[in-house]
Amino acid sequence: MPGYKRVLLKLSGEVFGGGKLGVDPDVVGSIAKEIAAVVDSGTQIAVVTGGGNFFRGAELQQRGMDRVRADYMGMLGIVMNCLALQDFLEKLGVDTRVQTAITMGQVAEPYIPRRAIRHMEKGRVVIFGAGMGMPYFSTDTVAVQRALESKCDVVLVAKSGVDGVYSADPKLDPTATKFDELTYDEAIARGLRIMDQTAFALCGENKLPMVVFGMEPEGNILRVVQGEKIGTLVSAG
């Protein structure tokens, strides 16, 4: 029996590019295989991706671009990632729907929470694109908001190069220790930068648990979904 009935998976845009600009088809193909395995296990899954492999609104702003316009460009980058993931999932025979916060009828459905829930109940993967449809919101916040509105049991935050939450950056501090479990209050008190603060507060207030785990080795997404204790569980306590 799976550990969770319905999950929201948060992926960073950088994962899609394999650390480079654009989309790496090999990487997206392997992520699609992992998501397909989750669907086969009977767990319902929705996905939120970042767009950092194309544009980062905050970075473009630092280089002199208007923040609002830069954020909208970032949202369009996210949609490109969503369509790439949809393509690879459908090649594996997994029914997939992309719902976007900015209306673009030719390529995706509009974001309608009840319809998203219905898709998941029918075993389809739902990918939420175009962020919140508004500037100044990170995709972390979007992931939590979508998880709450589509009644997911947990937010799964898949990280590249790190396998959970540490007391300090393990790449910079060799004495950093990994937490198996944390409460939101503890994480805030320790000043741990796990997610955007708005996203974090939203999770804590609504008692939505979060599991932060590493993408490596392959198969980790299914392991987390089935309740295996990998990564770090952050909960309301």
Coordinates of N, CA and C in Angstrom, one line a residue:
M1 N 0.9 -1.2 0.0 CA 0.0 0.0 0.0 C 0.9 1.2 0.0
P2 N 0.7 2.2 -0.9 CA 1.5 3.4 -1.0 C 1.4 4.2 0.3
G3 N 2.5 4.9 0.6 CA 2.5 5.8 1.8 C 1.6 7.0 1.6
Y4 N 1.4 7.4 0.4 CA 0.6 8.6 0.1 C -0.4 8.3 -1.0
K5 N -1.6 8.9 -0.9 CA -2.6 8.7 -1.9 C -2.5 9.7 -3.1
R6 N -2.2 10.9 -2.7 CA -2.0 12.0 -3.8 C -0.9 12.9 -3.4
V7 N 0.1 13.1 -4.3 CA 1.3 13.9 -4.0 C 1.5 15.0 -5.0
L8 N 2.2 16.0 -4.5 CA 2.6 17.0 -5.5 C 4.1 17.0 -5.5
L9 N 4.7 16.8 -6.7 CA 6.2 16.8 -6.9 C 6.7 18.1 -7.4
K10 N 7.6 18.7 -6.6 CA 8.2 20.0 -7.0 C 9.6 19.7 -7.6
L11 N 9.8 20.1 -8.9 CA 11.1 19.9 -9.6 C 11.7 21.3 -9.9
S12 N 13.0 21.4 -9.8 CA 13.6 22.7 -10.2 C 13.8 22.7 -11.7
G13 N 13.8 23.9 -12.2 CA 14.0 24.1 -13.7 C 15.4 23.6 -14.0
E14 N 16.4 23.8 -13.1 CA 17.8 23.5 -13.4 C 17.9 22.0 -13.7
V15 N 17.1 21.2 -13.0 CA 17.1 19.7 -13.3 C 16.8 19.4 -14.8
F16 N 15.8 20.1 -15.3 CA 15.4 19.9 -16.7 C 16.5 20.2 -17.7
G17 N 17.4 21.1 -17.3 CA 18.5 21.5 -18.2 C 19.7 20.7 -18.0
G18 N 19.7 19.8 -17.0 CA 20.9 19.1 -16.6 C 22.0 20.0 -16.3
G19 N 21.7 21.2 -15.7 CA 22.7 22.1 -15.2 C 23.0 23.2 -16.3
K20 N 22.4 23.0 -17.5 CA 22.7 23.9 -18.6 C 21.4 24.7 -19.1
L21 N 21.6 25.6 -20.0 CA 20.4 26.3 -20.5 C 19.6 25.4 -21.5
G22 N 18.3 25.5 -21.4 CA 17.4 24.7 -22.3 C 17.0 23.4 -21.6
V23 N 16.5 22.5 -22.4 CA 15.9 21.2 -21.9 C 16.9 20.1 -22.4
D24 N 17.2 19.2 -21.5 CA 18.0 18.0 -21.8 C 17.1 16.9 -21.9
P25 N 16.8 16.4 -23.2 CA 15.9 15.3 -23.4 C 16.1 14.0 -22.5
D26 N 17.4 13.7 -22.4 CA 17.7 12.5 -21.6 C 17.3 12.6 -20.1
V27 N 17.5 13.8 -19.6 CA 17.1 14.0 -18.2 C 15.6 14.0 -18.0
V28 N 14.9 14.7 -19.0 CA 13.4 14.8 -18.9 C 12.9 13.4 -19.1
G29 N 13.5 12.6 -20.0 CA 13.0 11.2 -20.2 C 13.1 10.4 -19.0
S30 N 14.2 10.5 -18.2 CA 14.4 9.7 -17.0 C 13.5 10.2 -15.9
I31 N 13.2 11.5 -15.8 CA 12.2 12.0 -14.8 C 10.8 11.4 -15.1
A32 N 10.5 11.4 -16.4 CA 9.2 10.9 -16.9 C 9.0 9.4 -16.5
K33 N 10.1 8.6 -16.6 CA 10.0 7.2 -16.2 C 9.7 7.1 -14.7
E34 N 10.4 7.9 -13.9 CA 10.1 7.8 -12.5 C 8.7 8.2 -12.1
I35 N 8.2 9.2 -12.8 CA 6.8 9.6 -12.6 C 5.8 8.5 -13.0
A36 N 6.1 7.9 -14.2 CA 5.3 6.8 -14.7 C 5.2 5.7 -13.7
A37 N 6.4 5.4 -13.0 CA 6.4 4.3 -12.0 C 5.5 4.7 -10.8
V38 N 5.4 6.0 -10.5 CA 4.5 6.4 -9.4 C 3.1 6.1 -9.8
V39 N 2.7 6.5 -11.0 CA 1.3 6.3 -11.5 C 1.0 4.8 -11.5
D40 N 1.9 4.0 -12.0 CA 1.7 2.5 -12.0 C 1.5 2.0 -10.6
S41 N 2.1 2.6 -9.6 CA 2.0 2.1 -8.2 C 0.6 2.5 -7.6
G42 N -0.2 3.3 -8.3 CA -1.5 3.6 -7.9 C -1.6 5.0 -7.1
T43 N -0.5 5.7 -7.0 CA -0.6 7.0 -6.4 C -0.9 8.1 -7.4
Q44 N -1.7 9.0 -7.0 CA -2.0 10.1 -7.9 C -1.0 11.2 -7.7
I45 N -0.6 11.8 -8.9 CA 0.6 12.8 -8.8 C 0.3 14.0 -9.7
A46 N 0.7 15.1 -9.1 CA 0.7 16.4 -9.8 C 2.1 16.9 -9.7
V47 N 2.5 17.8 -10.7 CA 3.9 18.3 -10.8 C 3.9 19.8 -10.9
V48 N 4.8 20.4 -10.2 CA 5.2 21.8 -10.5 C 6.6 21.9 -10.8
T49 N 7.0 22.6 -11.8 CA 8.4 22.7 -12.2 C 8.8 24.2 -12.1
G50 N 10.1 24.4 -12.0 CA 10.6 25.8 -12.1 C 11.0 26.1 -13.5
G51 N 11.5 27.3 -13.8 CA 11.9 27.6 -15.1 C 13.3 28.2 -15.2
G52 N 14.1 27.9 -14.1 CA 15.4 28.5 -14.0 C 16.4 28.1 -15.1
N53 N 16.1 27.0 -15.9 CA 16.9 26.6 -17.0 C 16.7 27.5 -18.2
F54 N 15.7 28.3 -18.2 CA 15.4 29.3 -19.2 C 15.6 30.8 -18.7
F55 N 14.8 31.1 -17.7 CA 14.9 32.5 -17.2 C 14.7 32.5 -15.7
R56 N 15.4 33.4 -15.0 CA 15.1 33.7 -13.6 C 14.7 35.1 -13.4
G57 N 13.5 35.4 -13.1 CA 13.0 36.8 -13.0 C 13.9 37.7 -12.1
A58 N 14.3 37.2 -10.9 CA 15.1 38.0 -10.0 C 16.5 38.3 -10.6
E59 N 17.0 37.4 -11.3 CA 18.4 37.6 -11.9 C 18.3 38.6 -13.1
L60 N 17.2 38.4 -13.9 CA 17.1 39.3 -15.0 C 16.9 40.8 -14.5
Q61 N 16.2 40.9 -13.4 CA 15.9 42.2 -12.8 C 17.3 42.9 -12.4
Q62 N 18.2 42.0 -11.8 CA 19.5 42.6 -11.4 C 20.3 43.1 -12.6
R63 N 20.0 42.6 -13.8 CA 20.7 43.0 -15.0 C 19.9 44.2 -15.7
G64 N 18.9 44.7 -15.0 CA 18.3 45.9 -15.5 C 16.9 45.8 -16.1
M65 N 16.4 44.5 -16.2 CA 15.1 44.3 -16.8 C 14.0 44.6 -15.7
D66 N 12.9 45.0 -16.2 CA 11.7 45.2 -15.3 C 11.3 43.9 -14.7
R67 N 11.2 43.9 -13.4 CA 10.9 42.7 -12.6 C 9.6 42.0 -13.1
V68 N 8.6 42.7 -13.3 CA 7.3 42.1 -13.7 C 7.4 41.4 -15.0
R69 N 8.0 42.1 -16.0 CA 8.2 41.5 -17.3 C 9.1 40.2 -17.2
A70 N 10.2 40.4 -16.4 CA 11.1 39.3 -16.3 C 10.4 38.0 -15.7
D71 N 9.5 38.3 -14.7 CA 8.8 37.2 -14.1 C 7.9 36.5 -15.1
Y72 N 7.2 37.3 -15.9 CA 6.3 36.7 -16.9 C 7.1 35.8 -17.9
M73 N 8.3 36.3 -18.2 CA 9.2 35.5 -19.1 C 9.5 34.2 -18.4
G74 N 9.8 34.2 -17.1 CA 10.1 33.0 -16.4 C 8.9 32.1 -16.4
M75 N 7.7 32.6 -16.3 CA 6.5 31.7 -16.3 C 6.4 31.0 -17.7
L76 N 6.7 31.7 -18.8 CA 6.6 31.1 -20.1 C 7.7 30.0 -20.2
G77 N 8.9 30.2 -19.6 CA 9.9 29.2 -19.6 C 9.4 27.9 -18.9
I78 N 8.7 28.1 -17.8 CA 8.1 27.0 -17.1 C 7.2 26.2 -18.0
V79 N 6.4 26.8 -18.8 CA 5.5 26.1 -19.7 C 6.2 25.3 -20.7
M80 N 7.4 25.7 -21.1 CA 8.2 24.9 -22.0 C 8.6 23.6 -21.3
N81 N 9.0 23.7 -20.1 CA 9.4 22.5 -19.3 C 8.2 21.6 -19.2
C82 N 7.1 22.2 -18.9 CA 5.8 21.4 -18.7 C 5.5 20.6 -20.0
L83 N 5.6 21.2 -21.1 CA 5.3 20.6 -22.4 C 6.3 19.5 -22.7
A84 N 7.6 19.7 -22.4 CA 8.6 18.7 -22.6 C 8.3 17.5 -21.7
L85 N 8.0 17.7 -20.5 CA 7.6 16.6 -19.5 C 6.4 15.8 -20.0
Q86 N 5.4 16.6 -20.4 CA 4.2 16.0 -20.9 C 4.5 15.0 -22.1
D87 N 5.3 15.5 -23.0 CA 5.6 14.7 -24.2 C 6.3 13.4 -23.8
F88 N 7.3 13.4 -22.9 CA 7.9 12.2 -22.5 C 7.0 11.3 -21.7
L89 N 6.1 11.8 -20.9 CA 5.2 11.0 -20.2 C 4.2 10.3 -21.2
E90 N 3.7 11.0 -22.2 CA 2.8 10.4 -23.1 C 3.4 9.4 -24.0
K91 N 4.7 9.6 -24.3 CA 5.5 8.5 -25.0 C 5.5 7.2 -24.2
L92 N 5.4 7.3 -22.9 CA 5.4 6.1 -22.0 C 4.0 5.6 -21.8
G93 N 3.0 6.2 -22.4 CA 1.7 5.8 -22.3 C 0.9 6.3 -21.1
V94 N 1.5 7.4 -20.5 CA 0.9 8.0 -19.3 C 0.0 9.2 -19.7
D95 N -1.3 9.2 -19.5 CA -2.1 10.3 -19.8 C -1.7 11.5 -18.9
T96 N -1.5 12.6 -19.6 CA -1.0 13.8 -18.9 C -1.7 15.1 -19.3
R97 N -2.0 16.0 -18.4 CA -2.6 17.2 -18.7 C -1.8 18.4 -18.1
V98 N -1.5 19.4 -19.0 CA -0.9 20.6 -18.5 C -1.9 21.6 -18.2
Q99 N -1.9 22.2 -17.1 CA -2.8 23.3 -16.7 C -2.0 24.6 -16.4
T100 N -2.3 25.7 -17.1 CA -1.5 26.9 -16.9 C -2.2 28.0 -16.3
A101 N -1.5 28.8 -15.5 CA -2.1 29.9 -14.8 C -2.3 31.1 -15.7
I102 N -1.6 31.1 -16.9 CA -1.8 32.1 -17.9 C -2.5 31.4 -19.1
T103 N -3.6 31.9 -19.5 CA -4.4 31.2 -20.5 C -3.6 31.1 -21.9
M104 N -3.4 29.8 -22.3 CA -2.8 29.6 -23.7 C -3.5 28.4 -24.2
G105 N -4.7 28.6 -24.8 CA -5.6 27.5 -25.2 C -5.0 26.4 -26.1
Q106 N -4.1 26.8 -27.0 CA -3.6 25.9 -28.0 C -2.7 24.8 -27.4
V107 N -2.1 25.1 -26.2 CA -1.1 24.2 -25.7 C -1.5 23.6 -24.4
A108 N -2.4 24.2 -23.6 CA -2.7 23.7 -22.3 C -4.1 24.1 -21.9
E109 N -4.6 23.4 -20.8 CA -5.9 23.8 -20.2 C -5.6 24.9 -19.2
P110 N -6.7 25.7 -19.0 CA -6.5 26.7 -17.9 C -6.4 26.0 -16.6
Y111 N -5.9 26.7 -15.6 CA -5.8 26.1 -14.2 C -7.2 26.1 -13.6
I112 N -7.7 24.9 -13.4 CA -9.0 24.7 -12.7 C -8.9 23.6 -11.7
P113 N -8.8 24.0 -10.4 CA -8.5 23.0 -9.4 C -9.4 21.7 -9.4
R114 N -10.7 21.9 -9.5 CA -11.6 20.8 -9.5 C -11.3 19.8 -10.7
R115 N -11.0 20.4 -11.8 CA -10.7 19.6 -13.0 C -9.4 18.8 -12.8
A116 N -8.4 19.5 -12.2 CA -7.1 18.9 -11.9 C -7.3 17.7 -11.0
I117 N -8.2 17.8 -9.9 CA -8.5 16.7 -9.0 C -9.1 15.6 -9.8
R118 N -10.0 15.9 -10.7 CA -10.7 14.9 -11.5 C -9.7 14.1 -12.3
H119 N -8.8 14.8 -13.0 CA -7.8 14.2 -13.8 C -7.0 13.2 -13.0
M120 N -6.6 13.6 -11.8 CA -5.8 12.7 -10.9 C -6.6 11.5 -10.5
E121 N -7.8 11.7 -10.2 CA -8.7 10.6 -9.8 C -8.8 9.5 -10.9
K122 N -8.6 10.0 -12.2 CA -8.7 9.1 -13.3 C -7.3 8.6 -13.7
G123 N -6.3 8.8 -12.8 CA -5.0 8.3 -13.0 C -4.1 9.1 -14.0
R124 N -4.5 10.3 -14.3 CA -3.7 11.2 -15.2 C -2.7 12.0 -14.3
V125 N -1.6 12.3 -14.9 CA -0.6 13.2 -14.3 C -1.0 14.7 -14.7
V126 N -1.1 15.5 -13.7 CA -1.4 16.9 -14.0 C -0.1 17.8 -13.7
I127 N 0.3 18.6 -14.7 CA 1.5 19.4 -14.6 C 1.0 20.9 -14.5
F128 N 1.3 21.5 -13.5 CA 0.9 22.9 -13.3 C 1.9 23.9 -13.9
G129 N 1.6 24.7 -14.8 CA 2.6 25.6 -15.5 C 2.3 27.0 -15.3
A130 N 3.2 27.8 -15.7 CA 3.1 29.3 -15.7 C 3.1 29.9 -14.3
G131 N 3.7 29.2 -13.4 CA 3.7 29.7 -12.0 C 2.4 30.0 -11.5
M132 N 2.3 31.1 -10.7 CA 1.0 31.5 -10.1 C 0.2 32.4 -11.1
G133 N 0.9 32.7 -12.3 CA 0.2 33.7 -13.2 C 0.4 35.1 -12.8
M134 N 1.1 35.3 -11.7 CA 1.4 36.7 -11.2 C 2.9 36.8 -10.9
P135 N 3.4 38.1 -11.1 CA 4.8 38.3 -10.7 C 5.0 38.2 -9.2
Y136 N 6.3 38.1 -8.8 CA 6.7 38.2 -7.4 C 6.4 36.9 -6.6
F137 N 5.9 35.8 -7.3 CA 5.7 34.6 -6.5 C 6.7 33.5 -7.0
S138 N 7.4 32.8 -6.1 CA 8.3 31.8 -6.5 C 7.5 30.5 -6.8
T139 N 8.2 29.6 -7.6 CA 7.5 28.3 -7.9 C 7.4 27.4 -6.6
D140 N 8.2 27.7 -5.6 CA 8.0 27.0 -4.3 C 6.6 27.3 -3.7
T141 N 6.3 28.6 -3.8 CA 5.0 29.0 -3.2 C 3.9 28.4 -4.1
V142 N 4.1 28.4 -5.4 CA 3.1 27.8 -6.3 C 2.9 26.4 -6.0
A143 N 4.0 25.6 -5.7 CA 3.9 24.2 -5.4 C 3.0 24.0 -4.2
V144 N 3.2 24.7 -3.2 CA 2.4 24.6 -1.9 C 1.0 25.0 -2.1
Q145 N 0.8 26.1 -2.8 CA -0.6 26.5 -3.1 C -1.4 25.5 -3.9
R146 N -0.8 25.0 -5.0 CA -1.4 24.0 -5.8 C -1.7 22.7 -5.0
A147 N -0.7 22.3 -4.2 CA -0.9 21.1 -3.4 C -2.1 21.2 -2.4
L148 N -2.2 22.4 -1.8 CA -3.3 22.6 -0.9 C -4.7 22.6 -1.7
E149 N -4.7 23.3 -2.8 CA -5.9 23.5 -3.5 C -6.4 22.2 -4.2
S150 N -5.4 21.3 -4.6 CA -5.8 20.1 -5.2 C -5.8 18.9 -4.2
K151 N -5.7 19.3 -2.9 CA -5.9 18.3 -1.8 C -4.9 17.2 -1.8
C152 N -3.6 17.6 -2.0 CA -2.5 16.6 -1.9 C -2.1 16.3 -0.5
D153 N -1.6 15.1 -0.2 CA -1.2 14.7 1.1 C 0.1 15.3 1.5
V154 N 0.9 15.6 0.5 CA 2.3 16.0 0.9 C 2.9 16.7 -0.3
V155 N 3.9 17.6 -0.1 CA 4.7 18.2 -1.1 C 6.1 17.5 -1.1
L156 N 6.5 16.9 -2.3 CA 7.7 16.2 -2.4 C 8.7 17.2 -3.1
V157 N 9.7 17.6 -2.5 CA 10.7 18.6 -3.1 C 11.9 17.8 -3.5
A158 N 12.1 17.6 -4.8 CA 13.2 16.8 -5.3 C 14.4 17.7 -5.6
K159 N 15.5 17.4 -5.0 CA 16.7 18.2 -5.1 C 17.8 17.5 -5.9
S160 N 18.6 18.3 -6.6 CA 19.7 17.7 -7.3 C 21.0 18.0 -6.6
G161 N 21.8 16.9 -6.3 CA 23.0 17.1 -5.6 C 23.0 17.2 -4.1
V162 N 21.8 17.1 -3.5 CA 21.7 17.1 -2.0 C 20.5 16.2 -1.7
D163 N 20.7 15.4 -0.6 CA 19.7 14.4 -0.3 C 18.8 14.6 0.9
G164 N 18.7 15.9 1.3 CA 17.8 16.3 2.4 C 18.1 17.6 2.9
V165 N 17.7 17.9 4.1 CA 17.9 19.2 4.8 C 19.1 19.0 5.8
Y166 N 20.0 19.9 5.7 CA 21.2 19.9 6.5 C 21.3 21.1 7.4
S167 N 22.1 21.0 8.5 CA 22.2 22.1 9.4 C 23.0 23.3 8.8
A168 N 23.7 23.0 7.7 CA 24.4 24.1 7.0 C 24.6 23.5 5.6
D169 N 25.1 24.3 4.6 CA 25.4 23.8 3.3 C 26.5 22.7 3.3
P170 N 26.1 21.5 3.0 CA 27.1 20.4 3.1 C 28.2 20.6 2.1
K171 N 28.0 21.3 1.0 CA 29.1 21.6 0.0 C 30.2 22.5 0.6
L172 N 29.7 23.4 1.5 CA 30.7 24.4 2.1 C 31.1 24.0 3.5
D173 N 30.3 23.2 4.2 CA 30.6 22.9 5.6 C 30.7 21.4 5.9
P174 N 31.9 20.8 6.0 CA 32.0 19.4 6.1 C 31.4 18.9 7.5
T175 N 31.1 19.8 8.4 CA 30.5 19.3 9.7 C 29.0 19.4 9.6
A176 N 28.4 19.8 8.5 CA 26.9 19.9 8.4 C 26.3 18.5 8.6
T177 N 25.2 18.5 9.4 CA 24.5 17.2 9.7 C 23.1 17.2 9.0
K178 N 22.7 16.0 8.6 CA 21.4 15.9 7.9 C 20.3 15.6 9.0
F179 N 19.2 16.2 8.8 CA 18.0 16.0 9.6 C 17.1 14.9 9.0
D180 N 16.7 14.0 9.8 CA 15.7 13.0 9.2 C 14.3 13.6 9.3
E181 N 14.1 14.3 10.4 CA 12.8 14.9 10.6 C 13.0 16.3 11.2
L182 N 12.0 17.2 10.9 CA 12.1 18.6 11.4 C 10.7 19.1 11.5
T183 N 10.4 20.0 12.4 CA 9.1 20.7 12.4 C 9.4 22.1 11.6
Y184 N 8.3 22.7 11.1 CA 8.4 24.0 10.5 C 9.0 25.0 11.4
D185 N 8.5 25.0 12.7 CA 9.0 25.9 13.7 C 10.5 25.8 13.9
E186 N 11.0 24.5 14.0 CA 12.4 24.3 14.2 C 13.2 24.8 13.0
A187 N 12.7 24.6 11.8 CA 13.4 25.0 10.6 C 13.5 26.5 10.6
I188 N 12.4 27.2 10.9 CA 12.4 28.7 10.9 C 13.4 29.2 12.0
A189 N 13.3 28.6 13.2 CA 14.2 29.0 14.3 C 15.7 28.9 14.0
R190 N 16.0 27.8 13.2 CA 17.4 27.6 12.9 C 17.8 28.4 11.6
G191 N 16.8 29.0 11.0 CA 17.1 29.8 9.8 C 17.5 29.0 8.6
L192 N 16.9 27.8 8.5 CA 17.2 26.9 7.4 C 16.5 27.3 6.1
R193 N 17.3 27.5 5.0 CA 16.7 28.0 3.8 C 16.3 26.7 2.9
I194 N 15.1 26.2 3.2 CA 14.7 25.0 2.5 C 13.9 25.4 1.3
M195 N 13.1 26.3 1.5 CA 12.2 26.8 0.4 C 12.0 28.3 0.6
D196 N 11.4 28.9 -0.3 CA 10.9 30.3 -0.2 C 10.1 30.4 1.1
Q197 N 10.3 31.5 1.9 CA 9.7 31.7 3.2 C 8.2 31.7 3.1
T198 N 7.6 32.3 2.0 CA 6.2 32.3 1.9 C 5.6 30.9 1.8
A199 N 6.3 30.1 1.0 CA 5.9 28.7 0.8 C 5.9 28.0 2.1
F200 N 7.0 28.2 2.8 CA 7.2 27.5 4.1 C 6.1 27.9 5.1
A201 N 5.8 29.2 5.2 CA 4.8 29.6 6.1 C 3.4 29.0 5.8
L202 N 3.2 28.9 4.4 CA 1.9 28.4 4.0 C 1.8 26.9 4.3
C203 N 2.9 26.2 4.2 CA 2.9 24.7 4.6 C 2.6 24.6 6.1
G204 N 3.3 25.4 6.9 CA 3.2 25.3 8.3 C 1.8 25.6 8.8
E205 N 1.3 26.7 8.3 CA -0.1 27.2 8.7 C -1.2 26.1 8.4
N206 N -1.0 25.4 7.3 CA -2.0 24.5 6.8 C -1.6 23.0 7.2
K207 N -0.6 22.9 8.0 CA -0.1 21.5 8.4 C 0.0 20.5 7.2
L208 N 0.6 21.1 6.1 CA 0.9 20.2 5.0 C 2.4 19.7 5.1
P209 N 2.6 18.4 5.2 CA 4.0 17.9 5.3 C 4.7 18.1 4.0
M210 N 6.1 18.1 4.2 CA 6.9 18.2 3.0 C 8.1 17.2 3.2
V211 N 8.5 16.5 2.1 CA 9.6 15.7 2.2 C 10.7 16.3 1.2
V212 N 11.8 16.6 1.7 CA 12.9 17.1 0.8 C 13.9 15.9 0.6
F213 N 14.2 15.6 -0.6 CA 15.0 14.4 -0.9 C 15.8 14.6 -2.2
G214 N 16.8 13.7 -2.4 CA 17.7 13.8 -3.5 C 17.1 13.1 -4.7
M215 N 17.3 13.6 -5.9 CA 16.9 12.9 -7.1 C 17.7 11.6 -7.4
E216 N 18.9 11.5 -6.8 CA 19.8 10.4 -7.0 C 19.7 9.5 -5.8
P217 N 19.7 8.1 -5.9 CA 19.7 7.4 -7.2 C 18.3 7.3 -7.8
E218 N 18.3 6.9 -9.1 CA 17.0 6.7 -9.8 C 16.1 5.9 -9.0
G219 N 14.8 6.2 -9.1 CA 13.8 5.5 -8.3 C 13.4 6.1 -7.0
N220 N 14.1 7.2 -6.6 CA 13.8 7.8 -5.3 C 12.4 8.4 -5.2
I221 N 11.9 8.9 -6.3 CA 10.5 9.5 -6.2 C 9.5 8.4 -5.8
L222 N 9.6 7.2 -6.4 CA 8.7 6.1 -6.0 C 8.9 5.7 -4.6
R223 N 10.2 5.6 -4.1 CA 10.5 5.2 -2.8 C 9.9 6.2 -1.8
V224 N 9.9 7.5 -2.0 CA 9.4 8.5 -1.1 C 7.8 8.3 -1.1
V225 N 7.2 8.1 -2.3 CA 5.8 8.0 -2.4 C 5.3 6.8 -1.6
Q226 N 6.1 5.7 -1.6 CA 5.7 4.5 -0.9 C 6.0 4.5 0.6
G227 N 6.5 5.6 1.0 CA 6.7 5.8 2.5 C 8.0 5.4 3.0
E228 N 9.0 5.1 2.1 CA 10.3 4.8 2.6 C 10.9 6.1 3.2
K229 N 11.7 5.9 4.3 CA 12.2 7.1 5.0 C 13.5 7.5 4.4
I230 N 13.4 8.3 3.3 CA 14.6 8.9 2.7 C 14.4 10.4 2.7
G231 N 15.5 11.2 2.7 CA 15.4 12.6 2.7 C 15.1 13.1 4.1
T232 N 14.4 14.3 4.2 CA 14.0 14.9 5.4 C 12.5 15.2 5.4
L233 N 11.8 14.7 6.4 CA 10.4 15.0 6.6 C 10.2 16.3 7.4
V234 N 9.5 17.3 6.8 CA 9.3 18.5 7.6 C 7.8 18.6 7.8
S235 N 7.4 18.7 9.1 CA 5.9 18.6 9.4 C 5.6 19.7 10.4
A236 N 4.3 19.8 10.7 CA 3.8 20.8 11.7 C 4.2 20.3 13.1
G237 N 4.6 19.1 13.3 CA 5.0 18.6 14.6 C 3.8 18.1 15.4

